[in-house]
mmCIF file of N, CA and C in Angstrom:
data_model
loop_
_atom_site.group_PDB
_atom_site.id
_atom_site.type_symbol
_atom_site.label_atom_id
_atom_site.label_comp_id
_atom_site.label_asym_id
_atom_site.label_seq_id
_atom_site.Cartn_x
_atom_site.Cartn_y
_atom_site.Cartn_z
ATOM 1 N N UNK H 17 -57.898 -45.587 -22.293
ATOM 2 C CA UNK H 17 -58.231 -45.643 -20.835
ATOM 3 C C UNK H 17 -57.432 -44.277 -20.301
ATOM 4 N N UNK H 18 -58.035 -43.325 -20.098
ATOM 5 C CA UNK H 18 -57.522 -41.700 -19.849
ATOM 6 C C UNK H 18 -57.554 -42.037 -17.658
ATOM 7 N N UNK H 19 -56.081 -42.007 -17.654
ATOM 8 C CA UNK H 19 -55.692 -41.032 -16.497
ATOM 9 C C UNK H 19 -55.260 -39.672 -16.438
ATOM 10 N N UNK H 20 -55.728 -39.358 -15.068
ATOM 11 C CA UNK H 20 -55.532 -38.398 -14.533
ATOM 12 C C UNK H 20 -54.131 -38.237 -12.957
ATOM 13 N N UNK H 21 -53.468 -37.172 -13.047
ATOM 14 C CA UNK H 21 -52.554 -37.760 -11.797
ATOM 15 C C UNK H 21 -52.268 -36.344 -11.526
ATOM 16 N N UNK H 22 -53.224 -36.392 -9.545
ATOM 17 C CA UNK H 22 -52.885 -34.739 -9.021
ATOM 18 C C UNK H 22 -52.352 -35.277 -8.128
ATOM 19 N N UNK H 23 -51.054 -33.628 -8.284
ATOM 20 C CA UNK H 23 -49.799 -33.407 -7.232
ATOM 21 C C UNK H 23 -50.194 -32.141 -6.545
ATOM 22 N N UNK H 24 -48.946 -31.891 -5.244
ATOM 23 C CA UNK H 24 -49.086 -30.414 -4.388
ATOM 24 C C UNK H 24 -49.438 -30.740 -3.828
ATOM 25 N N UNK H 25 -50.496 -32.046 -3.136
ATOM 26 C CA UNK H 25 -50.636 -31.750 -1.550
ATOM 27 C C UNK H 25 -49.767 -31.898 -0.326
ATOM 28 N N UNK H 26 -50.830 -31.468 0.230
ATOM 29 C CA UNK H 26 -49.329 -31.804 1.480
ATOM 30 C C UNK H 26 -50.634 -31.245 3.275
ATOM 31 N N UNK H 27 -49.612 -30.163 4.068
ATOM 32 C CA UNK H 27 -49.856 -29.927 4.974
ATOM 33 C C UNK H 27 -48.723 -28.473 5.796
ATOM 34 N N UNK H 28 -50.625 -27.238 5.468
ATOM 35 C CA UNK H 28 -49.672 -25.999 5.189
ATOM 36 C C UNK H 28 -50.356 -25.259 6.425
ATOM 37 N N UNK H 29 -49.946 -24.487 6.754
ATOM 38 C CA UNK H 29 -50.925 -23.805 8.082
ATOM 39 C C UNK H 29 -51.962 -23.000 7.413
ATOM 40 N N UNK H 30 -52.903 -21.951 7.941
ATOM 41 C CA UNK H 30 -54.364 -21.808 8.264
ATOM 42 C C UNK H 30 -53.349 -20.113 7.232
ATOM 43 N N UNK H 31 -54.044 -19.742 6.475
ATOM 44 C CA UNK H 31 -53.429 -18.363 5.693
ATOM 45 C C UNK H 31 -51.995 -18.814 4.203
ATOM 46 N N UNK H 32 -51.350 -20.032 4.705
ATOM 47 C CA UNK H 32 -50.302 -20.513 3.774
ATOM 48 C C UNK H 32 -51.167 -20.598 2.222
ATOM 49 N N UNK H 33 -50.538 -20.826 0.972
ATOM 50 C CA UNK H 33 -51.080 -21.276 -0.070
ATOM 51 C C UNK H 33 -50.267 -23.149 -0.427
ATOM 52 N N UNK H 34 -50.908 -23.575 -1.802
ATOM 53 C CA UNK H 34 -50.971 -24.366 -1.874
ATOM 54 C C UNK H 34 -50.588 -24.300 -3.417
ATOM 55 N N UNK H 35 -50.053 -25.668 -4.696
ATOM 56 C CA UNK H 35 -50.453 -24.977 -5.489
ATOM 57 C C UNK H 35 -50.409 -26.635 -6.030
ATOM 58 N N UNK H 36 -51.843 -27.237 -6.521
ATOM 59 C CA UNK H 36 -52.018 -28.237 -7.060
ATOM 60 C C UNK H 36 -52.261 -28.742 -8.549
ATOM 61 N N UNK H 37 -51.956 -29.644 -9.028
ATOM 62 C CA UNK H 37 -51.607 -29.925 -10.477
ATOM 63 C C UNK H 37 -52.175 -31.336 -11.264
ATOM 64 N N UNK H 38 -52.588 -31.221 -12.066
ATOM 65 C CA UNK H 38 -53.346 -32.567 -12.405
ATOM 66 C C UNK H 38 -53.230 -32.908 -13.621
ATOM 67 N N UNK H 39 -52.198 -33.838 -14.321
ATOM 68 C CA UNK H 39 -51.451 -34.167 -15.788
ATOM 69 C C UNK H 39 -52.456 -35.099 -16.113
ATOM 70 N N UNK H 40 -52.428 -34.696 -17.416
ATOM 71 C CA UNK H 40 -53.305 -36.219 -18.250
ATOM 72 C C UNK H 40 -51.434 -36.469 -18.870
ATOM 73 N N UNK H 41 -50.923 -38.080 -18.548
ATOM 74 C CA UNK H 41 -50.228 -38.261 -19.477
ATOM 75 C C UNK H 41 -50.743 -39.203 -20.658
ATOM 76 N N UNK H 42 -50.364 -39.625 -21.463
ATOM 77 C CA UNK H 42 -50.009 -40.443 -22.719
ATOM 78 C C UNK H 42 -51.435 -39.853 -23.557
ATOM 79 N N UNK H 43 -51.807 -40.419 -24.728
ATOM 80 C CA UNK H 43 -51.938 -39.448 -26.120
ATOM 81 C C UNK H 43 -53.352 -40.358 -26.107
ATOM 82 N N UNK H 44 -54.130 -40.582 -25.594
ATOM 83 C CA UNK H 44 -55.351 -41.640 -25.681
ATOM 84 C C UNK H 44 -56.125 -40.488 -24.934
ATOM 85 N N UNK H 45 -55.309 -38.975 -25.251
ATOM 86 C CA UNK H 45 -56.642 -38.262 -24.254
ATOM 87 C C UNK H 45 -56.391 -36.675 -24.332
ATOM 88 N N UNK H 46 -57.172 -36.364 -25.448
ATOM 89 C CA UNK H 46 -56.894 -35.404 -25.884
ATOM 90 C C UNK H 46 -56.756 -33.842 -24.276
ATOM 91 N N UNK H 47 -55.907 -33.935 -24.306
ATOM 92 C CA UNK H 47 -57.148 -32.954 -22.938
ATOM 93 C C UNK H 47 -57.109 -31.466 -24.026
ATOM 94 N N UNK H 48 -56.736 -30.999 -24.900
ATOM 95 C CA UNK H 48 -57.343 -29.356 -24.910
ATOM 96 C C UNK H 48 -58.862 -29.441 -25.472
ATOM 97 N N UNK H 49 -59.815 -30.635 -25.504
ATOM 98 C CA UNK H 49 -61.502 -30.718 -26.017
ATOM 99 C C UNK H 49 -62.147 -30.820 -24.798
ATOM 100 N N UNK H 50 -61.315 -31.359 -23.151
ATOM 101 C CA UNK H 50 -61.666 -30.926 -22.682
ATOM 102 C C UNK H 50 -61.973 -29.806 -20.803
ATOM 103 N N UNK H 51 -63.606 -30.003 -20.348
ATOM 104 C CA UNK H 51 -63.458 -28.950 -19.576
ATOM 105 C C UNK H 51 -62.990 -29.813 -18.063
ATOM 106 N N UNK H 52 -61.729 -28.807 -17.912
ATOM 107 C CA UNK H 52 -61.207 -29.653 -16.078
ATOM 108 C C UNK H 52 -61.680 -28.976 -15.134
ATOM 109 N N UNK H 53 -62.238 -29.746 -14.100
ATOM 110 C CA UNK H 53 -62.618 -29.002 -13.150
ATOM 111 C C UNK H 53 -61.721 -29.820 -12.115
ATOM 112 N N UNK H 54 -61.341 -29.316 -10.322
ATOM 113 C CA UNK H 54 -61.782 -29.663 -9.352
ATOM 114 C C UNK H 54 -63.006 -29.912 -8.539
ATOM 115 N N UNK H 55 -62.493 -30.666 -7.748
ATOM 116 C CA UNK H 55 -63.287 -30.846 -6.478
ATOM 117 C C UNK H 55 -62.866 -31.786 -6.084
ATOM 118 N N UNK H 56 -63.551 -31.424 -4.067
ATOM 119 C CA UNK H 56 -62.604 -31.554 -2.591
ATOM 120 C C UNK H 56 -63.640 -32.099 -1.970
ATOM 121 N N UNK H 57 -63.655 -33.287 -1.082
ATOM 122 C CA UNK H 57 -64.621 -34.119 -0.336
ATOM 123 C C UNK H 57 -63.694 -34.007 0.677
ATOM 124 N N UNK H 58 -64.735 -33.703 1.866
ATOM 125 C CA UNK H 58 -63.857 -33.595 3.567
ATOM 126 C C UNK H 58 -64.617 -34.759 4.389
ATOM 127 N N UNK H 59 -63.440 -35.531 5.183
ATOM 128 C CA UNK H 59 -64.548 -36.710 5.555
ATOM 129 C C UNK H 59 -65.832 -36.393 6.378
ATOM 130 N N UNK H 60 -66.867 -37.264 5.513
ATOM 131 C CA UNK H 60 -67.729 -36.702 6.338
ATOM 132 C C UNK H 60 -68.732 -35.739 5.706
ATOM 133 N N UNK H 61 -68.568 -35.972 4.477
ATOM 134 C CA UNK H 61 -69.022 -35.035 3.931
ATOM 135 C C UNK H 61 -68.897 -34.772 1.935
ATOM 136 N N UNK H 62 -69.665 -34.493 0.959
ATOM 137 C CA UNK H 62 -69.825 -34.976 -0.370
ATOM 138 C C UNK H 62 -68.950 -34.506 -0.919
ATOM 139 N N UNK H 63 -69.238 -35.194 -2.086
ATOM 140 C CA UNK H 63 -67.666 -34.449 -3.020
ATOM 141 C C UNK H 63 -68.373 -33.036 -3.103
ATOM 142 N N UNK H 64 -67.294 -31.869 -3.163
ATOM 143 C CA UNK H 64 -68.352 -30.508 -4.050
ATOM 144 C C UNK H 64 -67.580 -30.273 -4.966
ATOM 145 N N UNK H 65 -67.811 -28.948 -5.806
ATOM 146 C CA UNK H 65 -67.702 -28.848 -5.930
ATOM 147 C C UNK H 65 -66.755 -27.487 -6.311
ATOM 148 N N UNK H 66 -65.329 -27.553 -6.765
ATOM 149 C CA UNK H 66 -64.317 -25.988 -6.778
ATOM 150 C C UNK H 66 -64.248 -25.251 -7.151
ATOM 151 N N UNK H 67 -63.706 -25.474 -8.340
ATOM 152 C CA UNK H 67 -63.201 -24.736 -9.310
ATOM 153 C C UNK H 67 -63.843 -25.838 -10.797
ATOM 154 N N UNK H 68 -63.798 -24.460 -11.689
ATOM 155 C CA UNK H 68 -63.725 -25.953 -13.798
ATOM 156 C C UNK H 68 -62.834 -23.883 -14.513
ATOM 157 N N UNK H 69 -62.363 -24.732 -15.726
ATOM 158 C CA UNK H 69 -61.982 -23.695 -16.284
ATOM 159 C C UNK H 69 -61.826 -24.543 -18.229
ATOM 160 N N UNK H 70 -62.867 -23.498 -18.698
ATOM 161 C CA UNK H 70 -62.823 -24.004 -20.022
ATOM 162 C C UNK H 70 -62.163 -24.174 -21.338
ATOM 163 N N UNK H 71 -62.178 -24.794 -22.347
ATOM 164 C CA UNK H 71 -61.513 -25.891 -22.866
ATOM 165 C C UNK H 71 -60.159 -25.107 -23.296
ATOM 166 N N UNK H 72 -60.343 -24.253 -23.655
ATOM 167 C CA UNK H 72 -58.846 -22.391 -23.690
ATOM 168 C C UNK H 72 -59.054 -22.568 -23.519
ATOM 169 N N UNK H 73 -59.493 -22.458 -21.646
ATOM 170 C CA UNK H 73 -58.856 -21.945 -20.634
ATOM 171 C C UNK H 73 -59.560 -20.661 -20.540
ATOM 172 N N UNK H 74 -60.489 -19.167 -21.447
ATOM 173 C CA UNK H 74 -61.028 -18.352 -21.396
ATOM 174 C C UNK H 74 -62.082 -18.558 -20.638
ATOM 175 N N UNK H 75 -62.760 -19.214 -20.171
ATOM 176 C CA UNK H 75 -63.498 -18.797 -18.259
ATOM 177 C C UNK H 75 -63.160 -19.870 -17.173
ATOM 178 N N UNK H 76 -63.316 -18.916 -16.862
ATOM 179 C CA UNK H 76 -63.537 -20.049 -14.933
ATOM 180 C C UNK H 76 -64.044 -19.616 -14.269
ATOM 181 N N UNK H 77 -64.720 -20.932 -13.503
ATOM 182 C CA UNK H 77 -65.727 -21.307 -13.004
ATOM 183 C C UNK H 77 -65.603 -21.277 -10.692
ATOM 184 N N UNK H 78 -65.669 -20.327 -10.292
ATOM 185 C CA UNK H 78 -65.457 -21.044 -8.696
ATOM 186 C C UNK H 78 -66.757 -21.573 -7.832
ATOM 187 N N UNK H 79 -66.888 -21.753 -6.910
ATOM 188 C CA UNK H 79 -67.368 -21.755 -5.911
ATOM 189 C C UNK H 79 -67.696 -20.733 -5.006
ATOM 190 N N UNK H 80 -67.881 -20.842 -4.448
ATOM 191 C CA UNK H 80 -68.427 -19.663 -3.608
ATOM 192 C C UNK H 80 -67.375 -19.084 -2.574
ATOM 193 N N UNK H 81 -66.876 -20.479 -1.367
ATOM 194 C CA UNK H 81 -65.917 -20.414 -0.983
ATOM 195 C C UNK H 81 -64.979 -20.184 -1.521
ATOM 196 N N UNK H 82 -63.955 -20.166 -2.148
ATOM 197 C CA UNK H 82 -62.814 -20.425 -2.873
ATOM 198 C C UNK H 82 -62.727 -19.240 -3.378
ATOM 199 N N UNK H 83 -64.011 -18.377 -3.990
ATOM 200 C CA UNK H 83 -63.828 -17.178 -4.927
ATOM 201 C C UNK H 83 -62.353 -16.299 -4.745
ATOM 202 N N UNK H 84 -61.521 -15.593 -4.894
ATOM 203 C CA UNK H 84 -60.441 -14.992 -4.932
ATOM 204 C C UNK H 84 -59.593 -15.060 -3.776
ATOM 205 N N UNK H 85 -59.962 -16.322 -3.343
ATOM 206 C CA UNK H 85 -58.896 -16.706 -3.182
ATOM 207 C C UNK H 85 -57.354 -18.119 -4.169
ATOM 208 N N UNK H 86 -58.802 -18.649 -4.767
ATOM 209 C CA UNK H 86 -57.841 -20.339 -5.748
ATOM 210 C C UNK H 86 -58.097 -19.868 -6.618
ATOM 211 N N UNK H 87 -56.944 -19.848 -7.500
ATOM 212 C CA UNK H 87 -57.121 -19.426 -9.230
ATOM 213 C C UNK H 87 -56.832 -21.029 -10.439
ATOM 214 N N UNK H 88 -57.568 -21.180 -10.700
ATOM 215 C CA UNK H 88 -57.920 -22.554 -11.598
ATOM 216 C C UNK H 88 -57.470 -21.718 -13.031
ATOM 217 N N UNK H 89 -56.387 -22.688 -13.503
ATOM 218 C CA UNK H 89 -55.713 -23.118 -15.077
ATOM 219 C C UNK H 89 -55.265 -23.712 -15.979
ATOM 220 N N UNK H 90 -55.354 -23.649 -17.048
ATOM 221 C CA UNK H 90 -54.716 -24.655 -17.807
ATOM 222 C C UNK H 90 -52.733 -24.599 -18.349
ATOM 223 N N UNK H 91 -52.465 -25.322 -19.161
ATOM 224 C CA UNK H 91 -51.620 -25.066 -19.973
ATOM 225 C C UNK H 91 -51.831 -27.025 -20.987
ATOM 226 N N UNK H 92 -52.984 -26.387 -22.506
ATOM 227 C CA UNK H 92 -52.449 -28.072 -22.425
ATOM 228 C C UNK H 92 -51.891 -27.977 -23.373
ATOM 229 N N UNK H 93 -50.641 -27.720 -23.553
ATOM 230 C CA UNK H 93 -49.372 -28.263 -24.176
ATOM 231 C C UNK H 93 -48.528 -28.761 -22.923
ATOM 232 N N UNK H 94 -48.716 -28.459 -22.213
ATOM 233 C CA UNK H 94 -48.364 -30.024 -21.010
ATOM 234 C C UNK H 94 -49.043 -30.810 -20.126
ATOM 235 N N UNK H 95 -50.463 -30.766 -21.180
ATOM 236 C CA UNK H 95 -51.476 -31.644 -20.304
ATOM 237 C C UNK H 95 -52.154 -30.715 -19.161
ATOM 238 N N UNK H 96 -51.474 -30.081 -19.108
ATOM 239 C CA UNK H 96 -51.482 -30.385 -16.787
ATOM 240 C C UNK H 96 -53.195 -29.520 -16.498
ATOM 241 N N UNK H 97 -53.347 -29.127 -15.449
ATOM 242 C CA UNK H 97 -54.478 -27.757 -14.989
ATOM 243 C C UNK H 97 -53.931 -28.000 -13.643
ATOM 244 N N UNK H 98 -54.046 -26.488 -13.193
ATOM 245 C CA UNK H 98 -53.616 -26.686 -11.873
ATOM 246 C C UNK H 98 -54.700 -25.712 -11.032
ATOM 247 N N UNK H 99 -53.982 -25.718 -9.609
ATOM 248 C CA UNK H 99 -55.119 -25.181 -9.398
ATOM 249 C C UNK H 99 -54.296 -24.230 -7.735
ATOM 250 N N UNK H 100 -53.953 -22.832 -7.880
ATOM 251 C CA UNK H 100 -53.628 -22.411 -7.041
ATOM 252 C C UNK H 100 -54.667 -21.931 -6.208
ATOM 253 N N UNK H 101 -54.155 -22.192 -4.666
ATOM 254 C CA UNK H 101 -54.871 -21.985 -3.249
ATOM 255 C C UNK H 101 -54.063 -21.170 -2.366
ATOM 256 N N UNK H 102 -54.680 -20.349 -2.363
ATOM 257 C CA UNK H 102 -53.726 -19.027 -1.629
ATOM 258 C C UNK H 102 -55.058 -18.492 -0.059
ATOM 259 N N UNK H 103 -54.464 -18.116 0.421
ATOM 260 C CA UNK H 103 -55.085 -17.654 2.207
ATOM 261 C C UNK H 103 -55.459 -18.812 2.108
ATOM 262 N N UNK H 104 -55.471 -20.382 2.312
ATOM 263 C CA UNK H 104 -55.491 -21.469 3.007
ATOM 264 C C UNK H 104 -56.497 -21.478 4.471
ATOM 265 N N UNK H 105 -57.743 -22.178 4.543
ATOM 266 C CA UNK H 105 -58.647 -22.002 5.498
ATOM 267 C C UNK H 105 -58.661 -23.628 6.108
ATOM 268 N N UNK H 106 -58.812 -23.445 7.633
ATOM 269 C CA UNK H 106 -58.941 -25.057 8.376
ATOM 270 C C UNK H 106 -59.827 -25.591 7.396
ATOM 271 N N UNK H 107 -61.067 -24.860 7.231
ATOM 272 C CA UNK H 107 -62.425 -25.730 6.386
ATOM 273 C C UNK H 107 -61.802 -26.169 4.329
ATOM 274 N N UNK H 108 -60.993 -25.631 4.752
ATOM 275 C CA UNK H 108 -60.378 -26.348 3.142
ATOM 276 C C UNK H 108 -59.672 -28.081 2.812
ATOM 277 N N UNK H 109 -59.085 -27.930 4.269
ATOM 278 C CA UNK H 109 -59.011 -29.489 4.831
ATOM 279 C C UNK H 109 -59.764 -30.461 3.645
ATOM 280 N N UNK H 110 -59.348 -31.421 3.136
ATOM 281 C CA UNK H 110 -59.909 -32.112 2.271
ATOM 282 C C UNK H 110 -59.432 -33.004 1.591
ATOM 283 N N UNK H 111 -59.696 -33.994 -0.194
ATOM 284 C CA UNK H 111 -58.561 -34.310 -0.870
ATOM 285 C C UNK H 111 -59.748 -33.893 -1.731
ATOM 286 N N UNK H 112 -58.477 -33.474 -2.518
ATOM 287 C CA UNK H 112 -59.101 -32.542 -4.056
ATOM 288 C C UNK H 112 -58.942 -33.392 -5.184
ATOM 289 N N UNK H 113 -59.840 -33.409 -6.184
ATOM 290 C CA UNK H 113 -59.343 -34.400 -7.103
ATOM 291 C C UNK H 113 -59.676 -33.521 -8.068
ATOM 292 N N UNK H 114 -59.215 -34.217 -9.733
ATOM 293 C CA UNK H 114 -59.317 -33.324 -10.515
ATOM 294 C C UNK H 114 -60.061 -34.360 -11.562
ATOM 295 N N UNK H 115 -61.011 -33.334 -12.518
ATOM 296 C CA UNK H 115 -61.792 -34.324 -13.455
ATOM 297 C C UNK H 115 -62.404 -33.324 -14.616
ATOM 298 N N UNK H 116 -62.145 -34.844 -15.413
ATOM 299 C CA UNK H 116 -63.150 -33.763 -17.042
ATOM 300 C C UNK H 116 -63.979 -34.349 -17.696
ATOM 301 N N UNK H 117 -64.354 -33.208 -18.262
ATOM 302 C CA UNK H 117 -65.930 -33.415 -18.769
ATOM 303 C C UNK H 117 -65.997 -32.829 -20.628
ATOM 304 N N UNK H 118 -66.550 -33.528 -21.424
ATOM 305 C CA UNK H 118 -67.083 -33.180 -22.569
ATOM 306 C C UNK H 118 -68.214 -31.693 -22.344
ATOM 307 N N UNK H 119 -68.364 -32.107 -21.362
ATOM 308 C CA UNK H 119 -69.751 -30.858 -21.097
ATOM 309 C C UNK H 119 -69.360 -29.283 -20.470
ATOM 310 N N UNK H 120 -70.354 -28.520 -20.727
ATOM 311 C CA UNK H 120 -69.569 -27.844 -20.255
ATOM 312 C C UNK H 120 -71.059 -27.225 -19.432
ATOM 313 N N UNK H 121 -71.806 -28.495 -18.333
ATOM 314 C CA UNK H 121 -72.306 -28.032 -17.651
ATOM 315 C C UNK H 121 -70.749 -28.007 -16.200
ATOM 316 N N UNK H 122 -70.356 -26.782 -16.071
ATOM 317 C CA UNK H 122 -69.431 -26.656 -15.012
ATOM 318 C C UNK H 122 -68.871 -26.767 -13.610
ATOM 319 N N UNK H 123 -70.526 -27.126 -13.507
ATOM 320 C CA UNK H 123 -70.626 -27.211 -11.667
ATOM 321 C C UNK H 123 -71.111 -28.614 -11.129
ATOM 322 N N UNK H 124 -71.495 -29.671 -12.223
ATOM 323 C CA UNK H 124 -72.428 -30.838 -11.936
ATOM 324 C C UNK H 124 -71.478 -31.597 -12.398
ATOM 325 N N UNK H 125 -71.471 -32.017 -11.272
ATOM 326 C CA UNK H 125 -70.493 -32.970 -11.369
ATOM 327 C C UNK H 125 -70.799 -34.669 -11.746
ATOM 328 N N UNK H 126 -71.340 -35.181 -12.426
ATOM 329 C CA UNK H 126 -72.363 -36.089 -12.994
ATOM 330 C C UNK H 126 -71.843 -35.937 -14.507
ATOM 331 N N UNK H 127 -71.075 -34.813 -14.738
ATOM 332 C CA UNK H 127 -70.785 -34.289 -16.260
ATOM 333 C C UNK H 127 -69.221 -34.923 -16.532
ATOM 334 N N UNK H 128 -68.654 -34.765 -15.561
ATOM 335 C CA UNK H 128 -67.235 -35.522 -15.278
ATOM 336 C C UNK H 128 -67.296 -36.916 -15.132
ATOM 337 N N UNK H 129 -66.548 -37.170 -16.199
ATOM 338 C CA UNK H 129 -66.665 -38.733 -16.316
ATOM 339 C C UNK H 129 -64.878 -39.073 -16.698
ATOM 340 N N UNK H 130 -64.041 -38.118 -16.019
ATOM 341 C CA UNK H 130 -63.195 -38.686 -15.931
ATOM 342 C C UNK H 130 -61.892 -38.479 -14.328
ATOM 343 N N UNK H 131 -61.618 -39.271 -13.297
ATOM 344 C CA UNK H 131 -61.022 -38.814 -12.719
ATOM 345 C C UNK H 131 -59.441 -39.683 -12.220
ATOM 346 N N UNK H 132 -58.728 -38.069 -11.021
ATOM 347 C CA UNK H 132 -57.496 -38.543 -10.764
ATOM 348 C C UNK H 132 -58.231 -39.396 -9.156
ATOM 349 N N UNK H 133 -57.491 -39.555 -8.891
ATOM 350 C CA UNK H 133 -57.232 -40.002 -6.984
ATOM 351 C C UNK H 133 -57.431 -39.420 -5.926
ATOM 352 N N UNK H 134 -56.308 -38.260 -6.410
ATOM 353 C CA UNK H 134 -56.791 -37.510 -5.178
ATOM 354 C C UNK H 134 -56.117 -36.344 -5.090
ATOM 355 N N UNK H 135 -55.492 -35.906 -3.948
ATOM 356 C CA UNK H 135 -54.844 -36.050 -3.744
ATOM 357 C C UNK H 135 -55.055 -34.660 -2.084
ATOM 358 N N UNK H 136 -54.225 -35.092 -0.530
ATOM 359 C CA UNK H 136 -54.456 -34.533 0.136
ATOM 360 C C UNK H 136 -54.167 -32.886 0.743
ATOM 361 N N UNK H 137 -54.844 -31.960 1.132
ATOM 362 C CA UNK H 137 -54.571 -30.698 1.357
ATOM 363 C C UNK H 137 -55.274 -31.260 3.008
ATOM 364 N N UNK H 138 -54.080 -30.821 4.003
ATOM 365 C CA UNK H 138 -54.561 -30.058 5.301
ATOM 366 C C UNK H 138 -53.861 -29.336 5.872
ATOM 367 N N UNK H 139 -55.572 -28.024 5.877
ATOM 368 C CA UNK H 139 -54.873 -26.781 6.640
ATOM 369 C C UNK H 139 -55.128 -26.871 7.803
ATOM 370 N N UNK H 140 -53.915 -26.612 8.978
ATOM 371 C CA UNK H 140 -53.759 -26.498 10.028
ATOM 372 C C UNK H 140 -54.214 -25.207 10.713
ATOM 373 N N UNK H 141 -54.660 -25.110 11.734
ATOM 374 C CA UNK H 141 -54.944 -23.495 12.841
ATOM 375 C C UNK H 141 -53.946 -23.120 13.005
#
């Protein structure tokens, strides 16, 4: 059973920053063998891709809406992936999910096999 646990969400004013973390505890999950991604879902909208990072961390991919503001990173020794979010906007308000994939089709939501429970990010104007 693969478990992903997000943390770090909260309420922040526009222009502020948050850092999300996603940990994969336990020994049943070889964290370094998985592409890790962040997705988000706003009320009434479909879940959308935010960012992804390759197995080693050498390649990173972003949605156009967050490029230049968000940074994804990973620490394979800690089985953890991060999402640093700067210059937050009200339209970034959503539940943020981390997910794991064995595929290098980074943007495709259907390729992600394991999901966390989500963490709420609310940006006030």
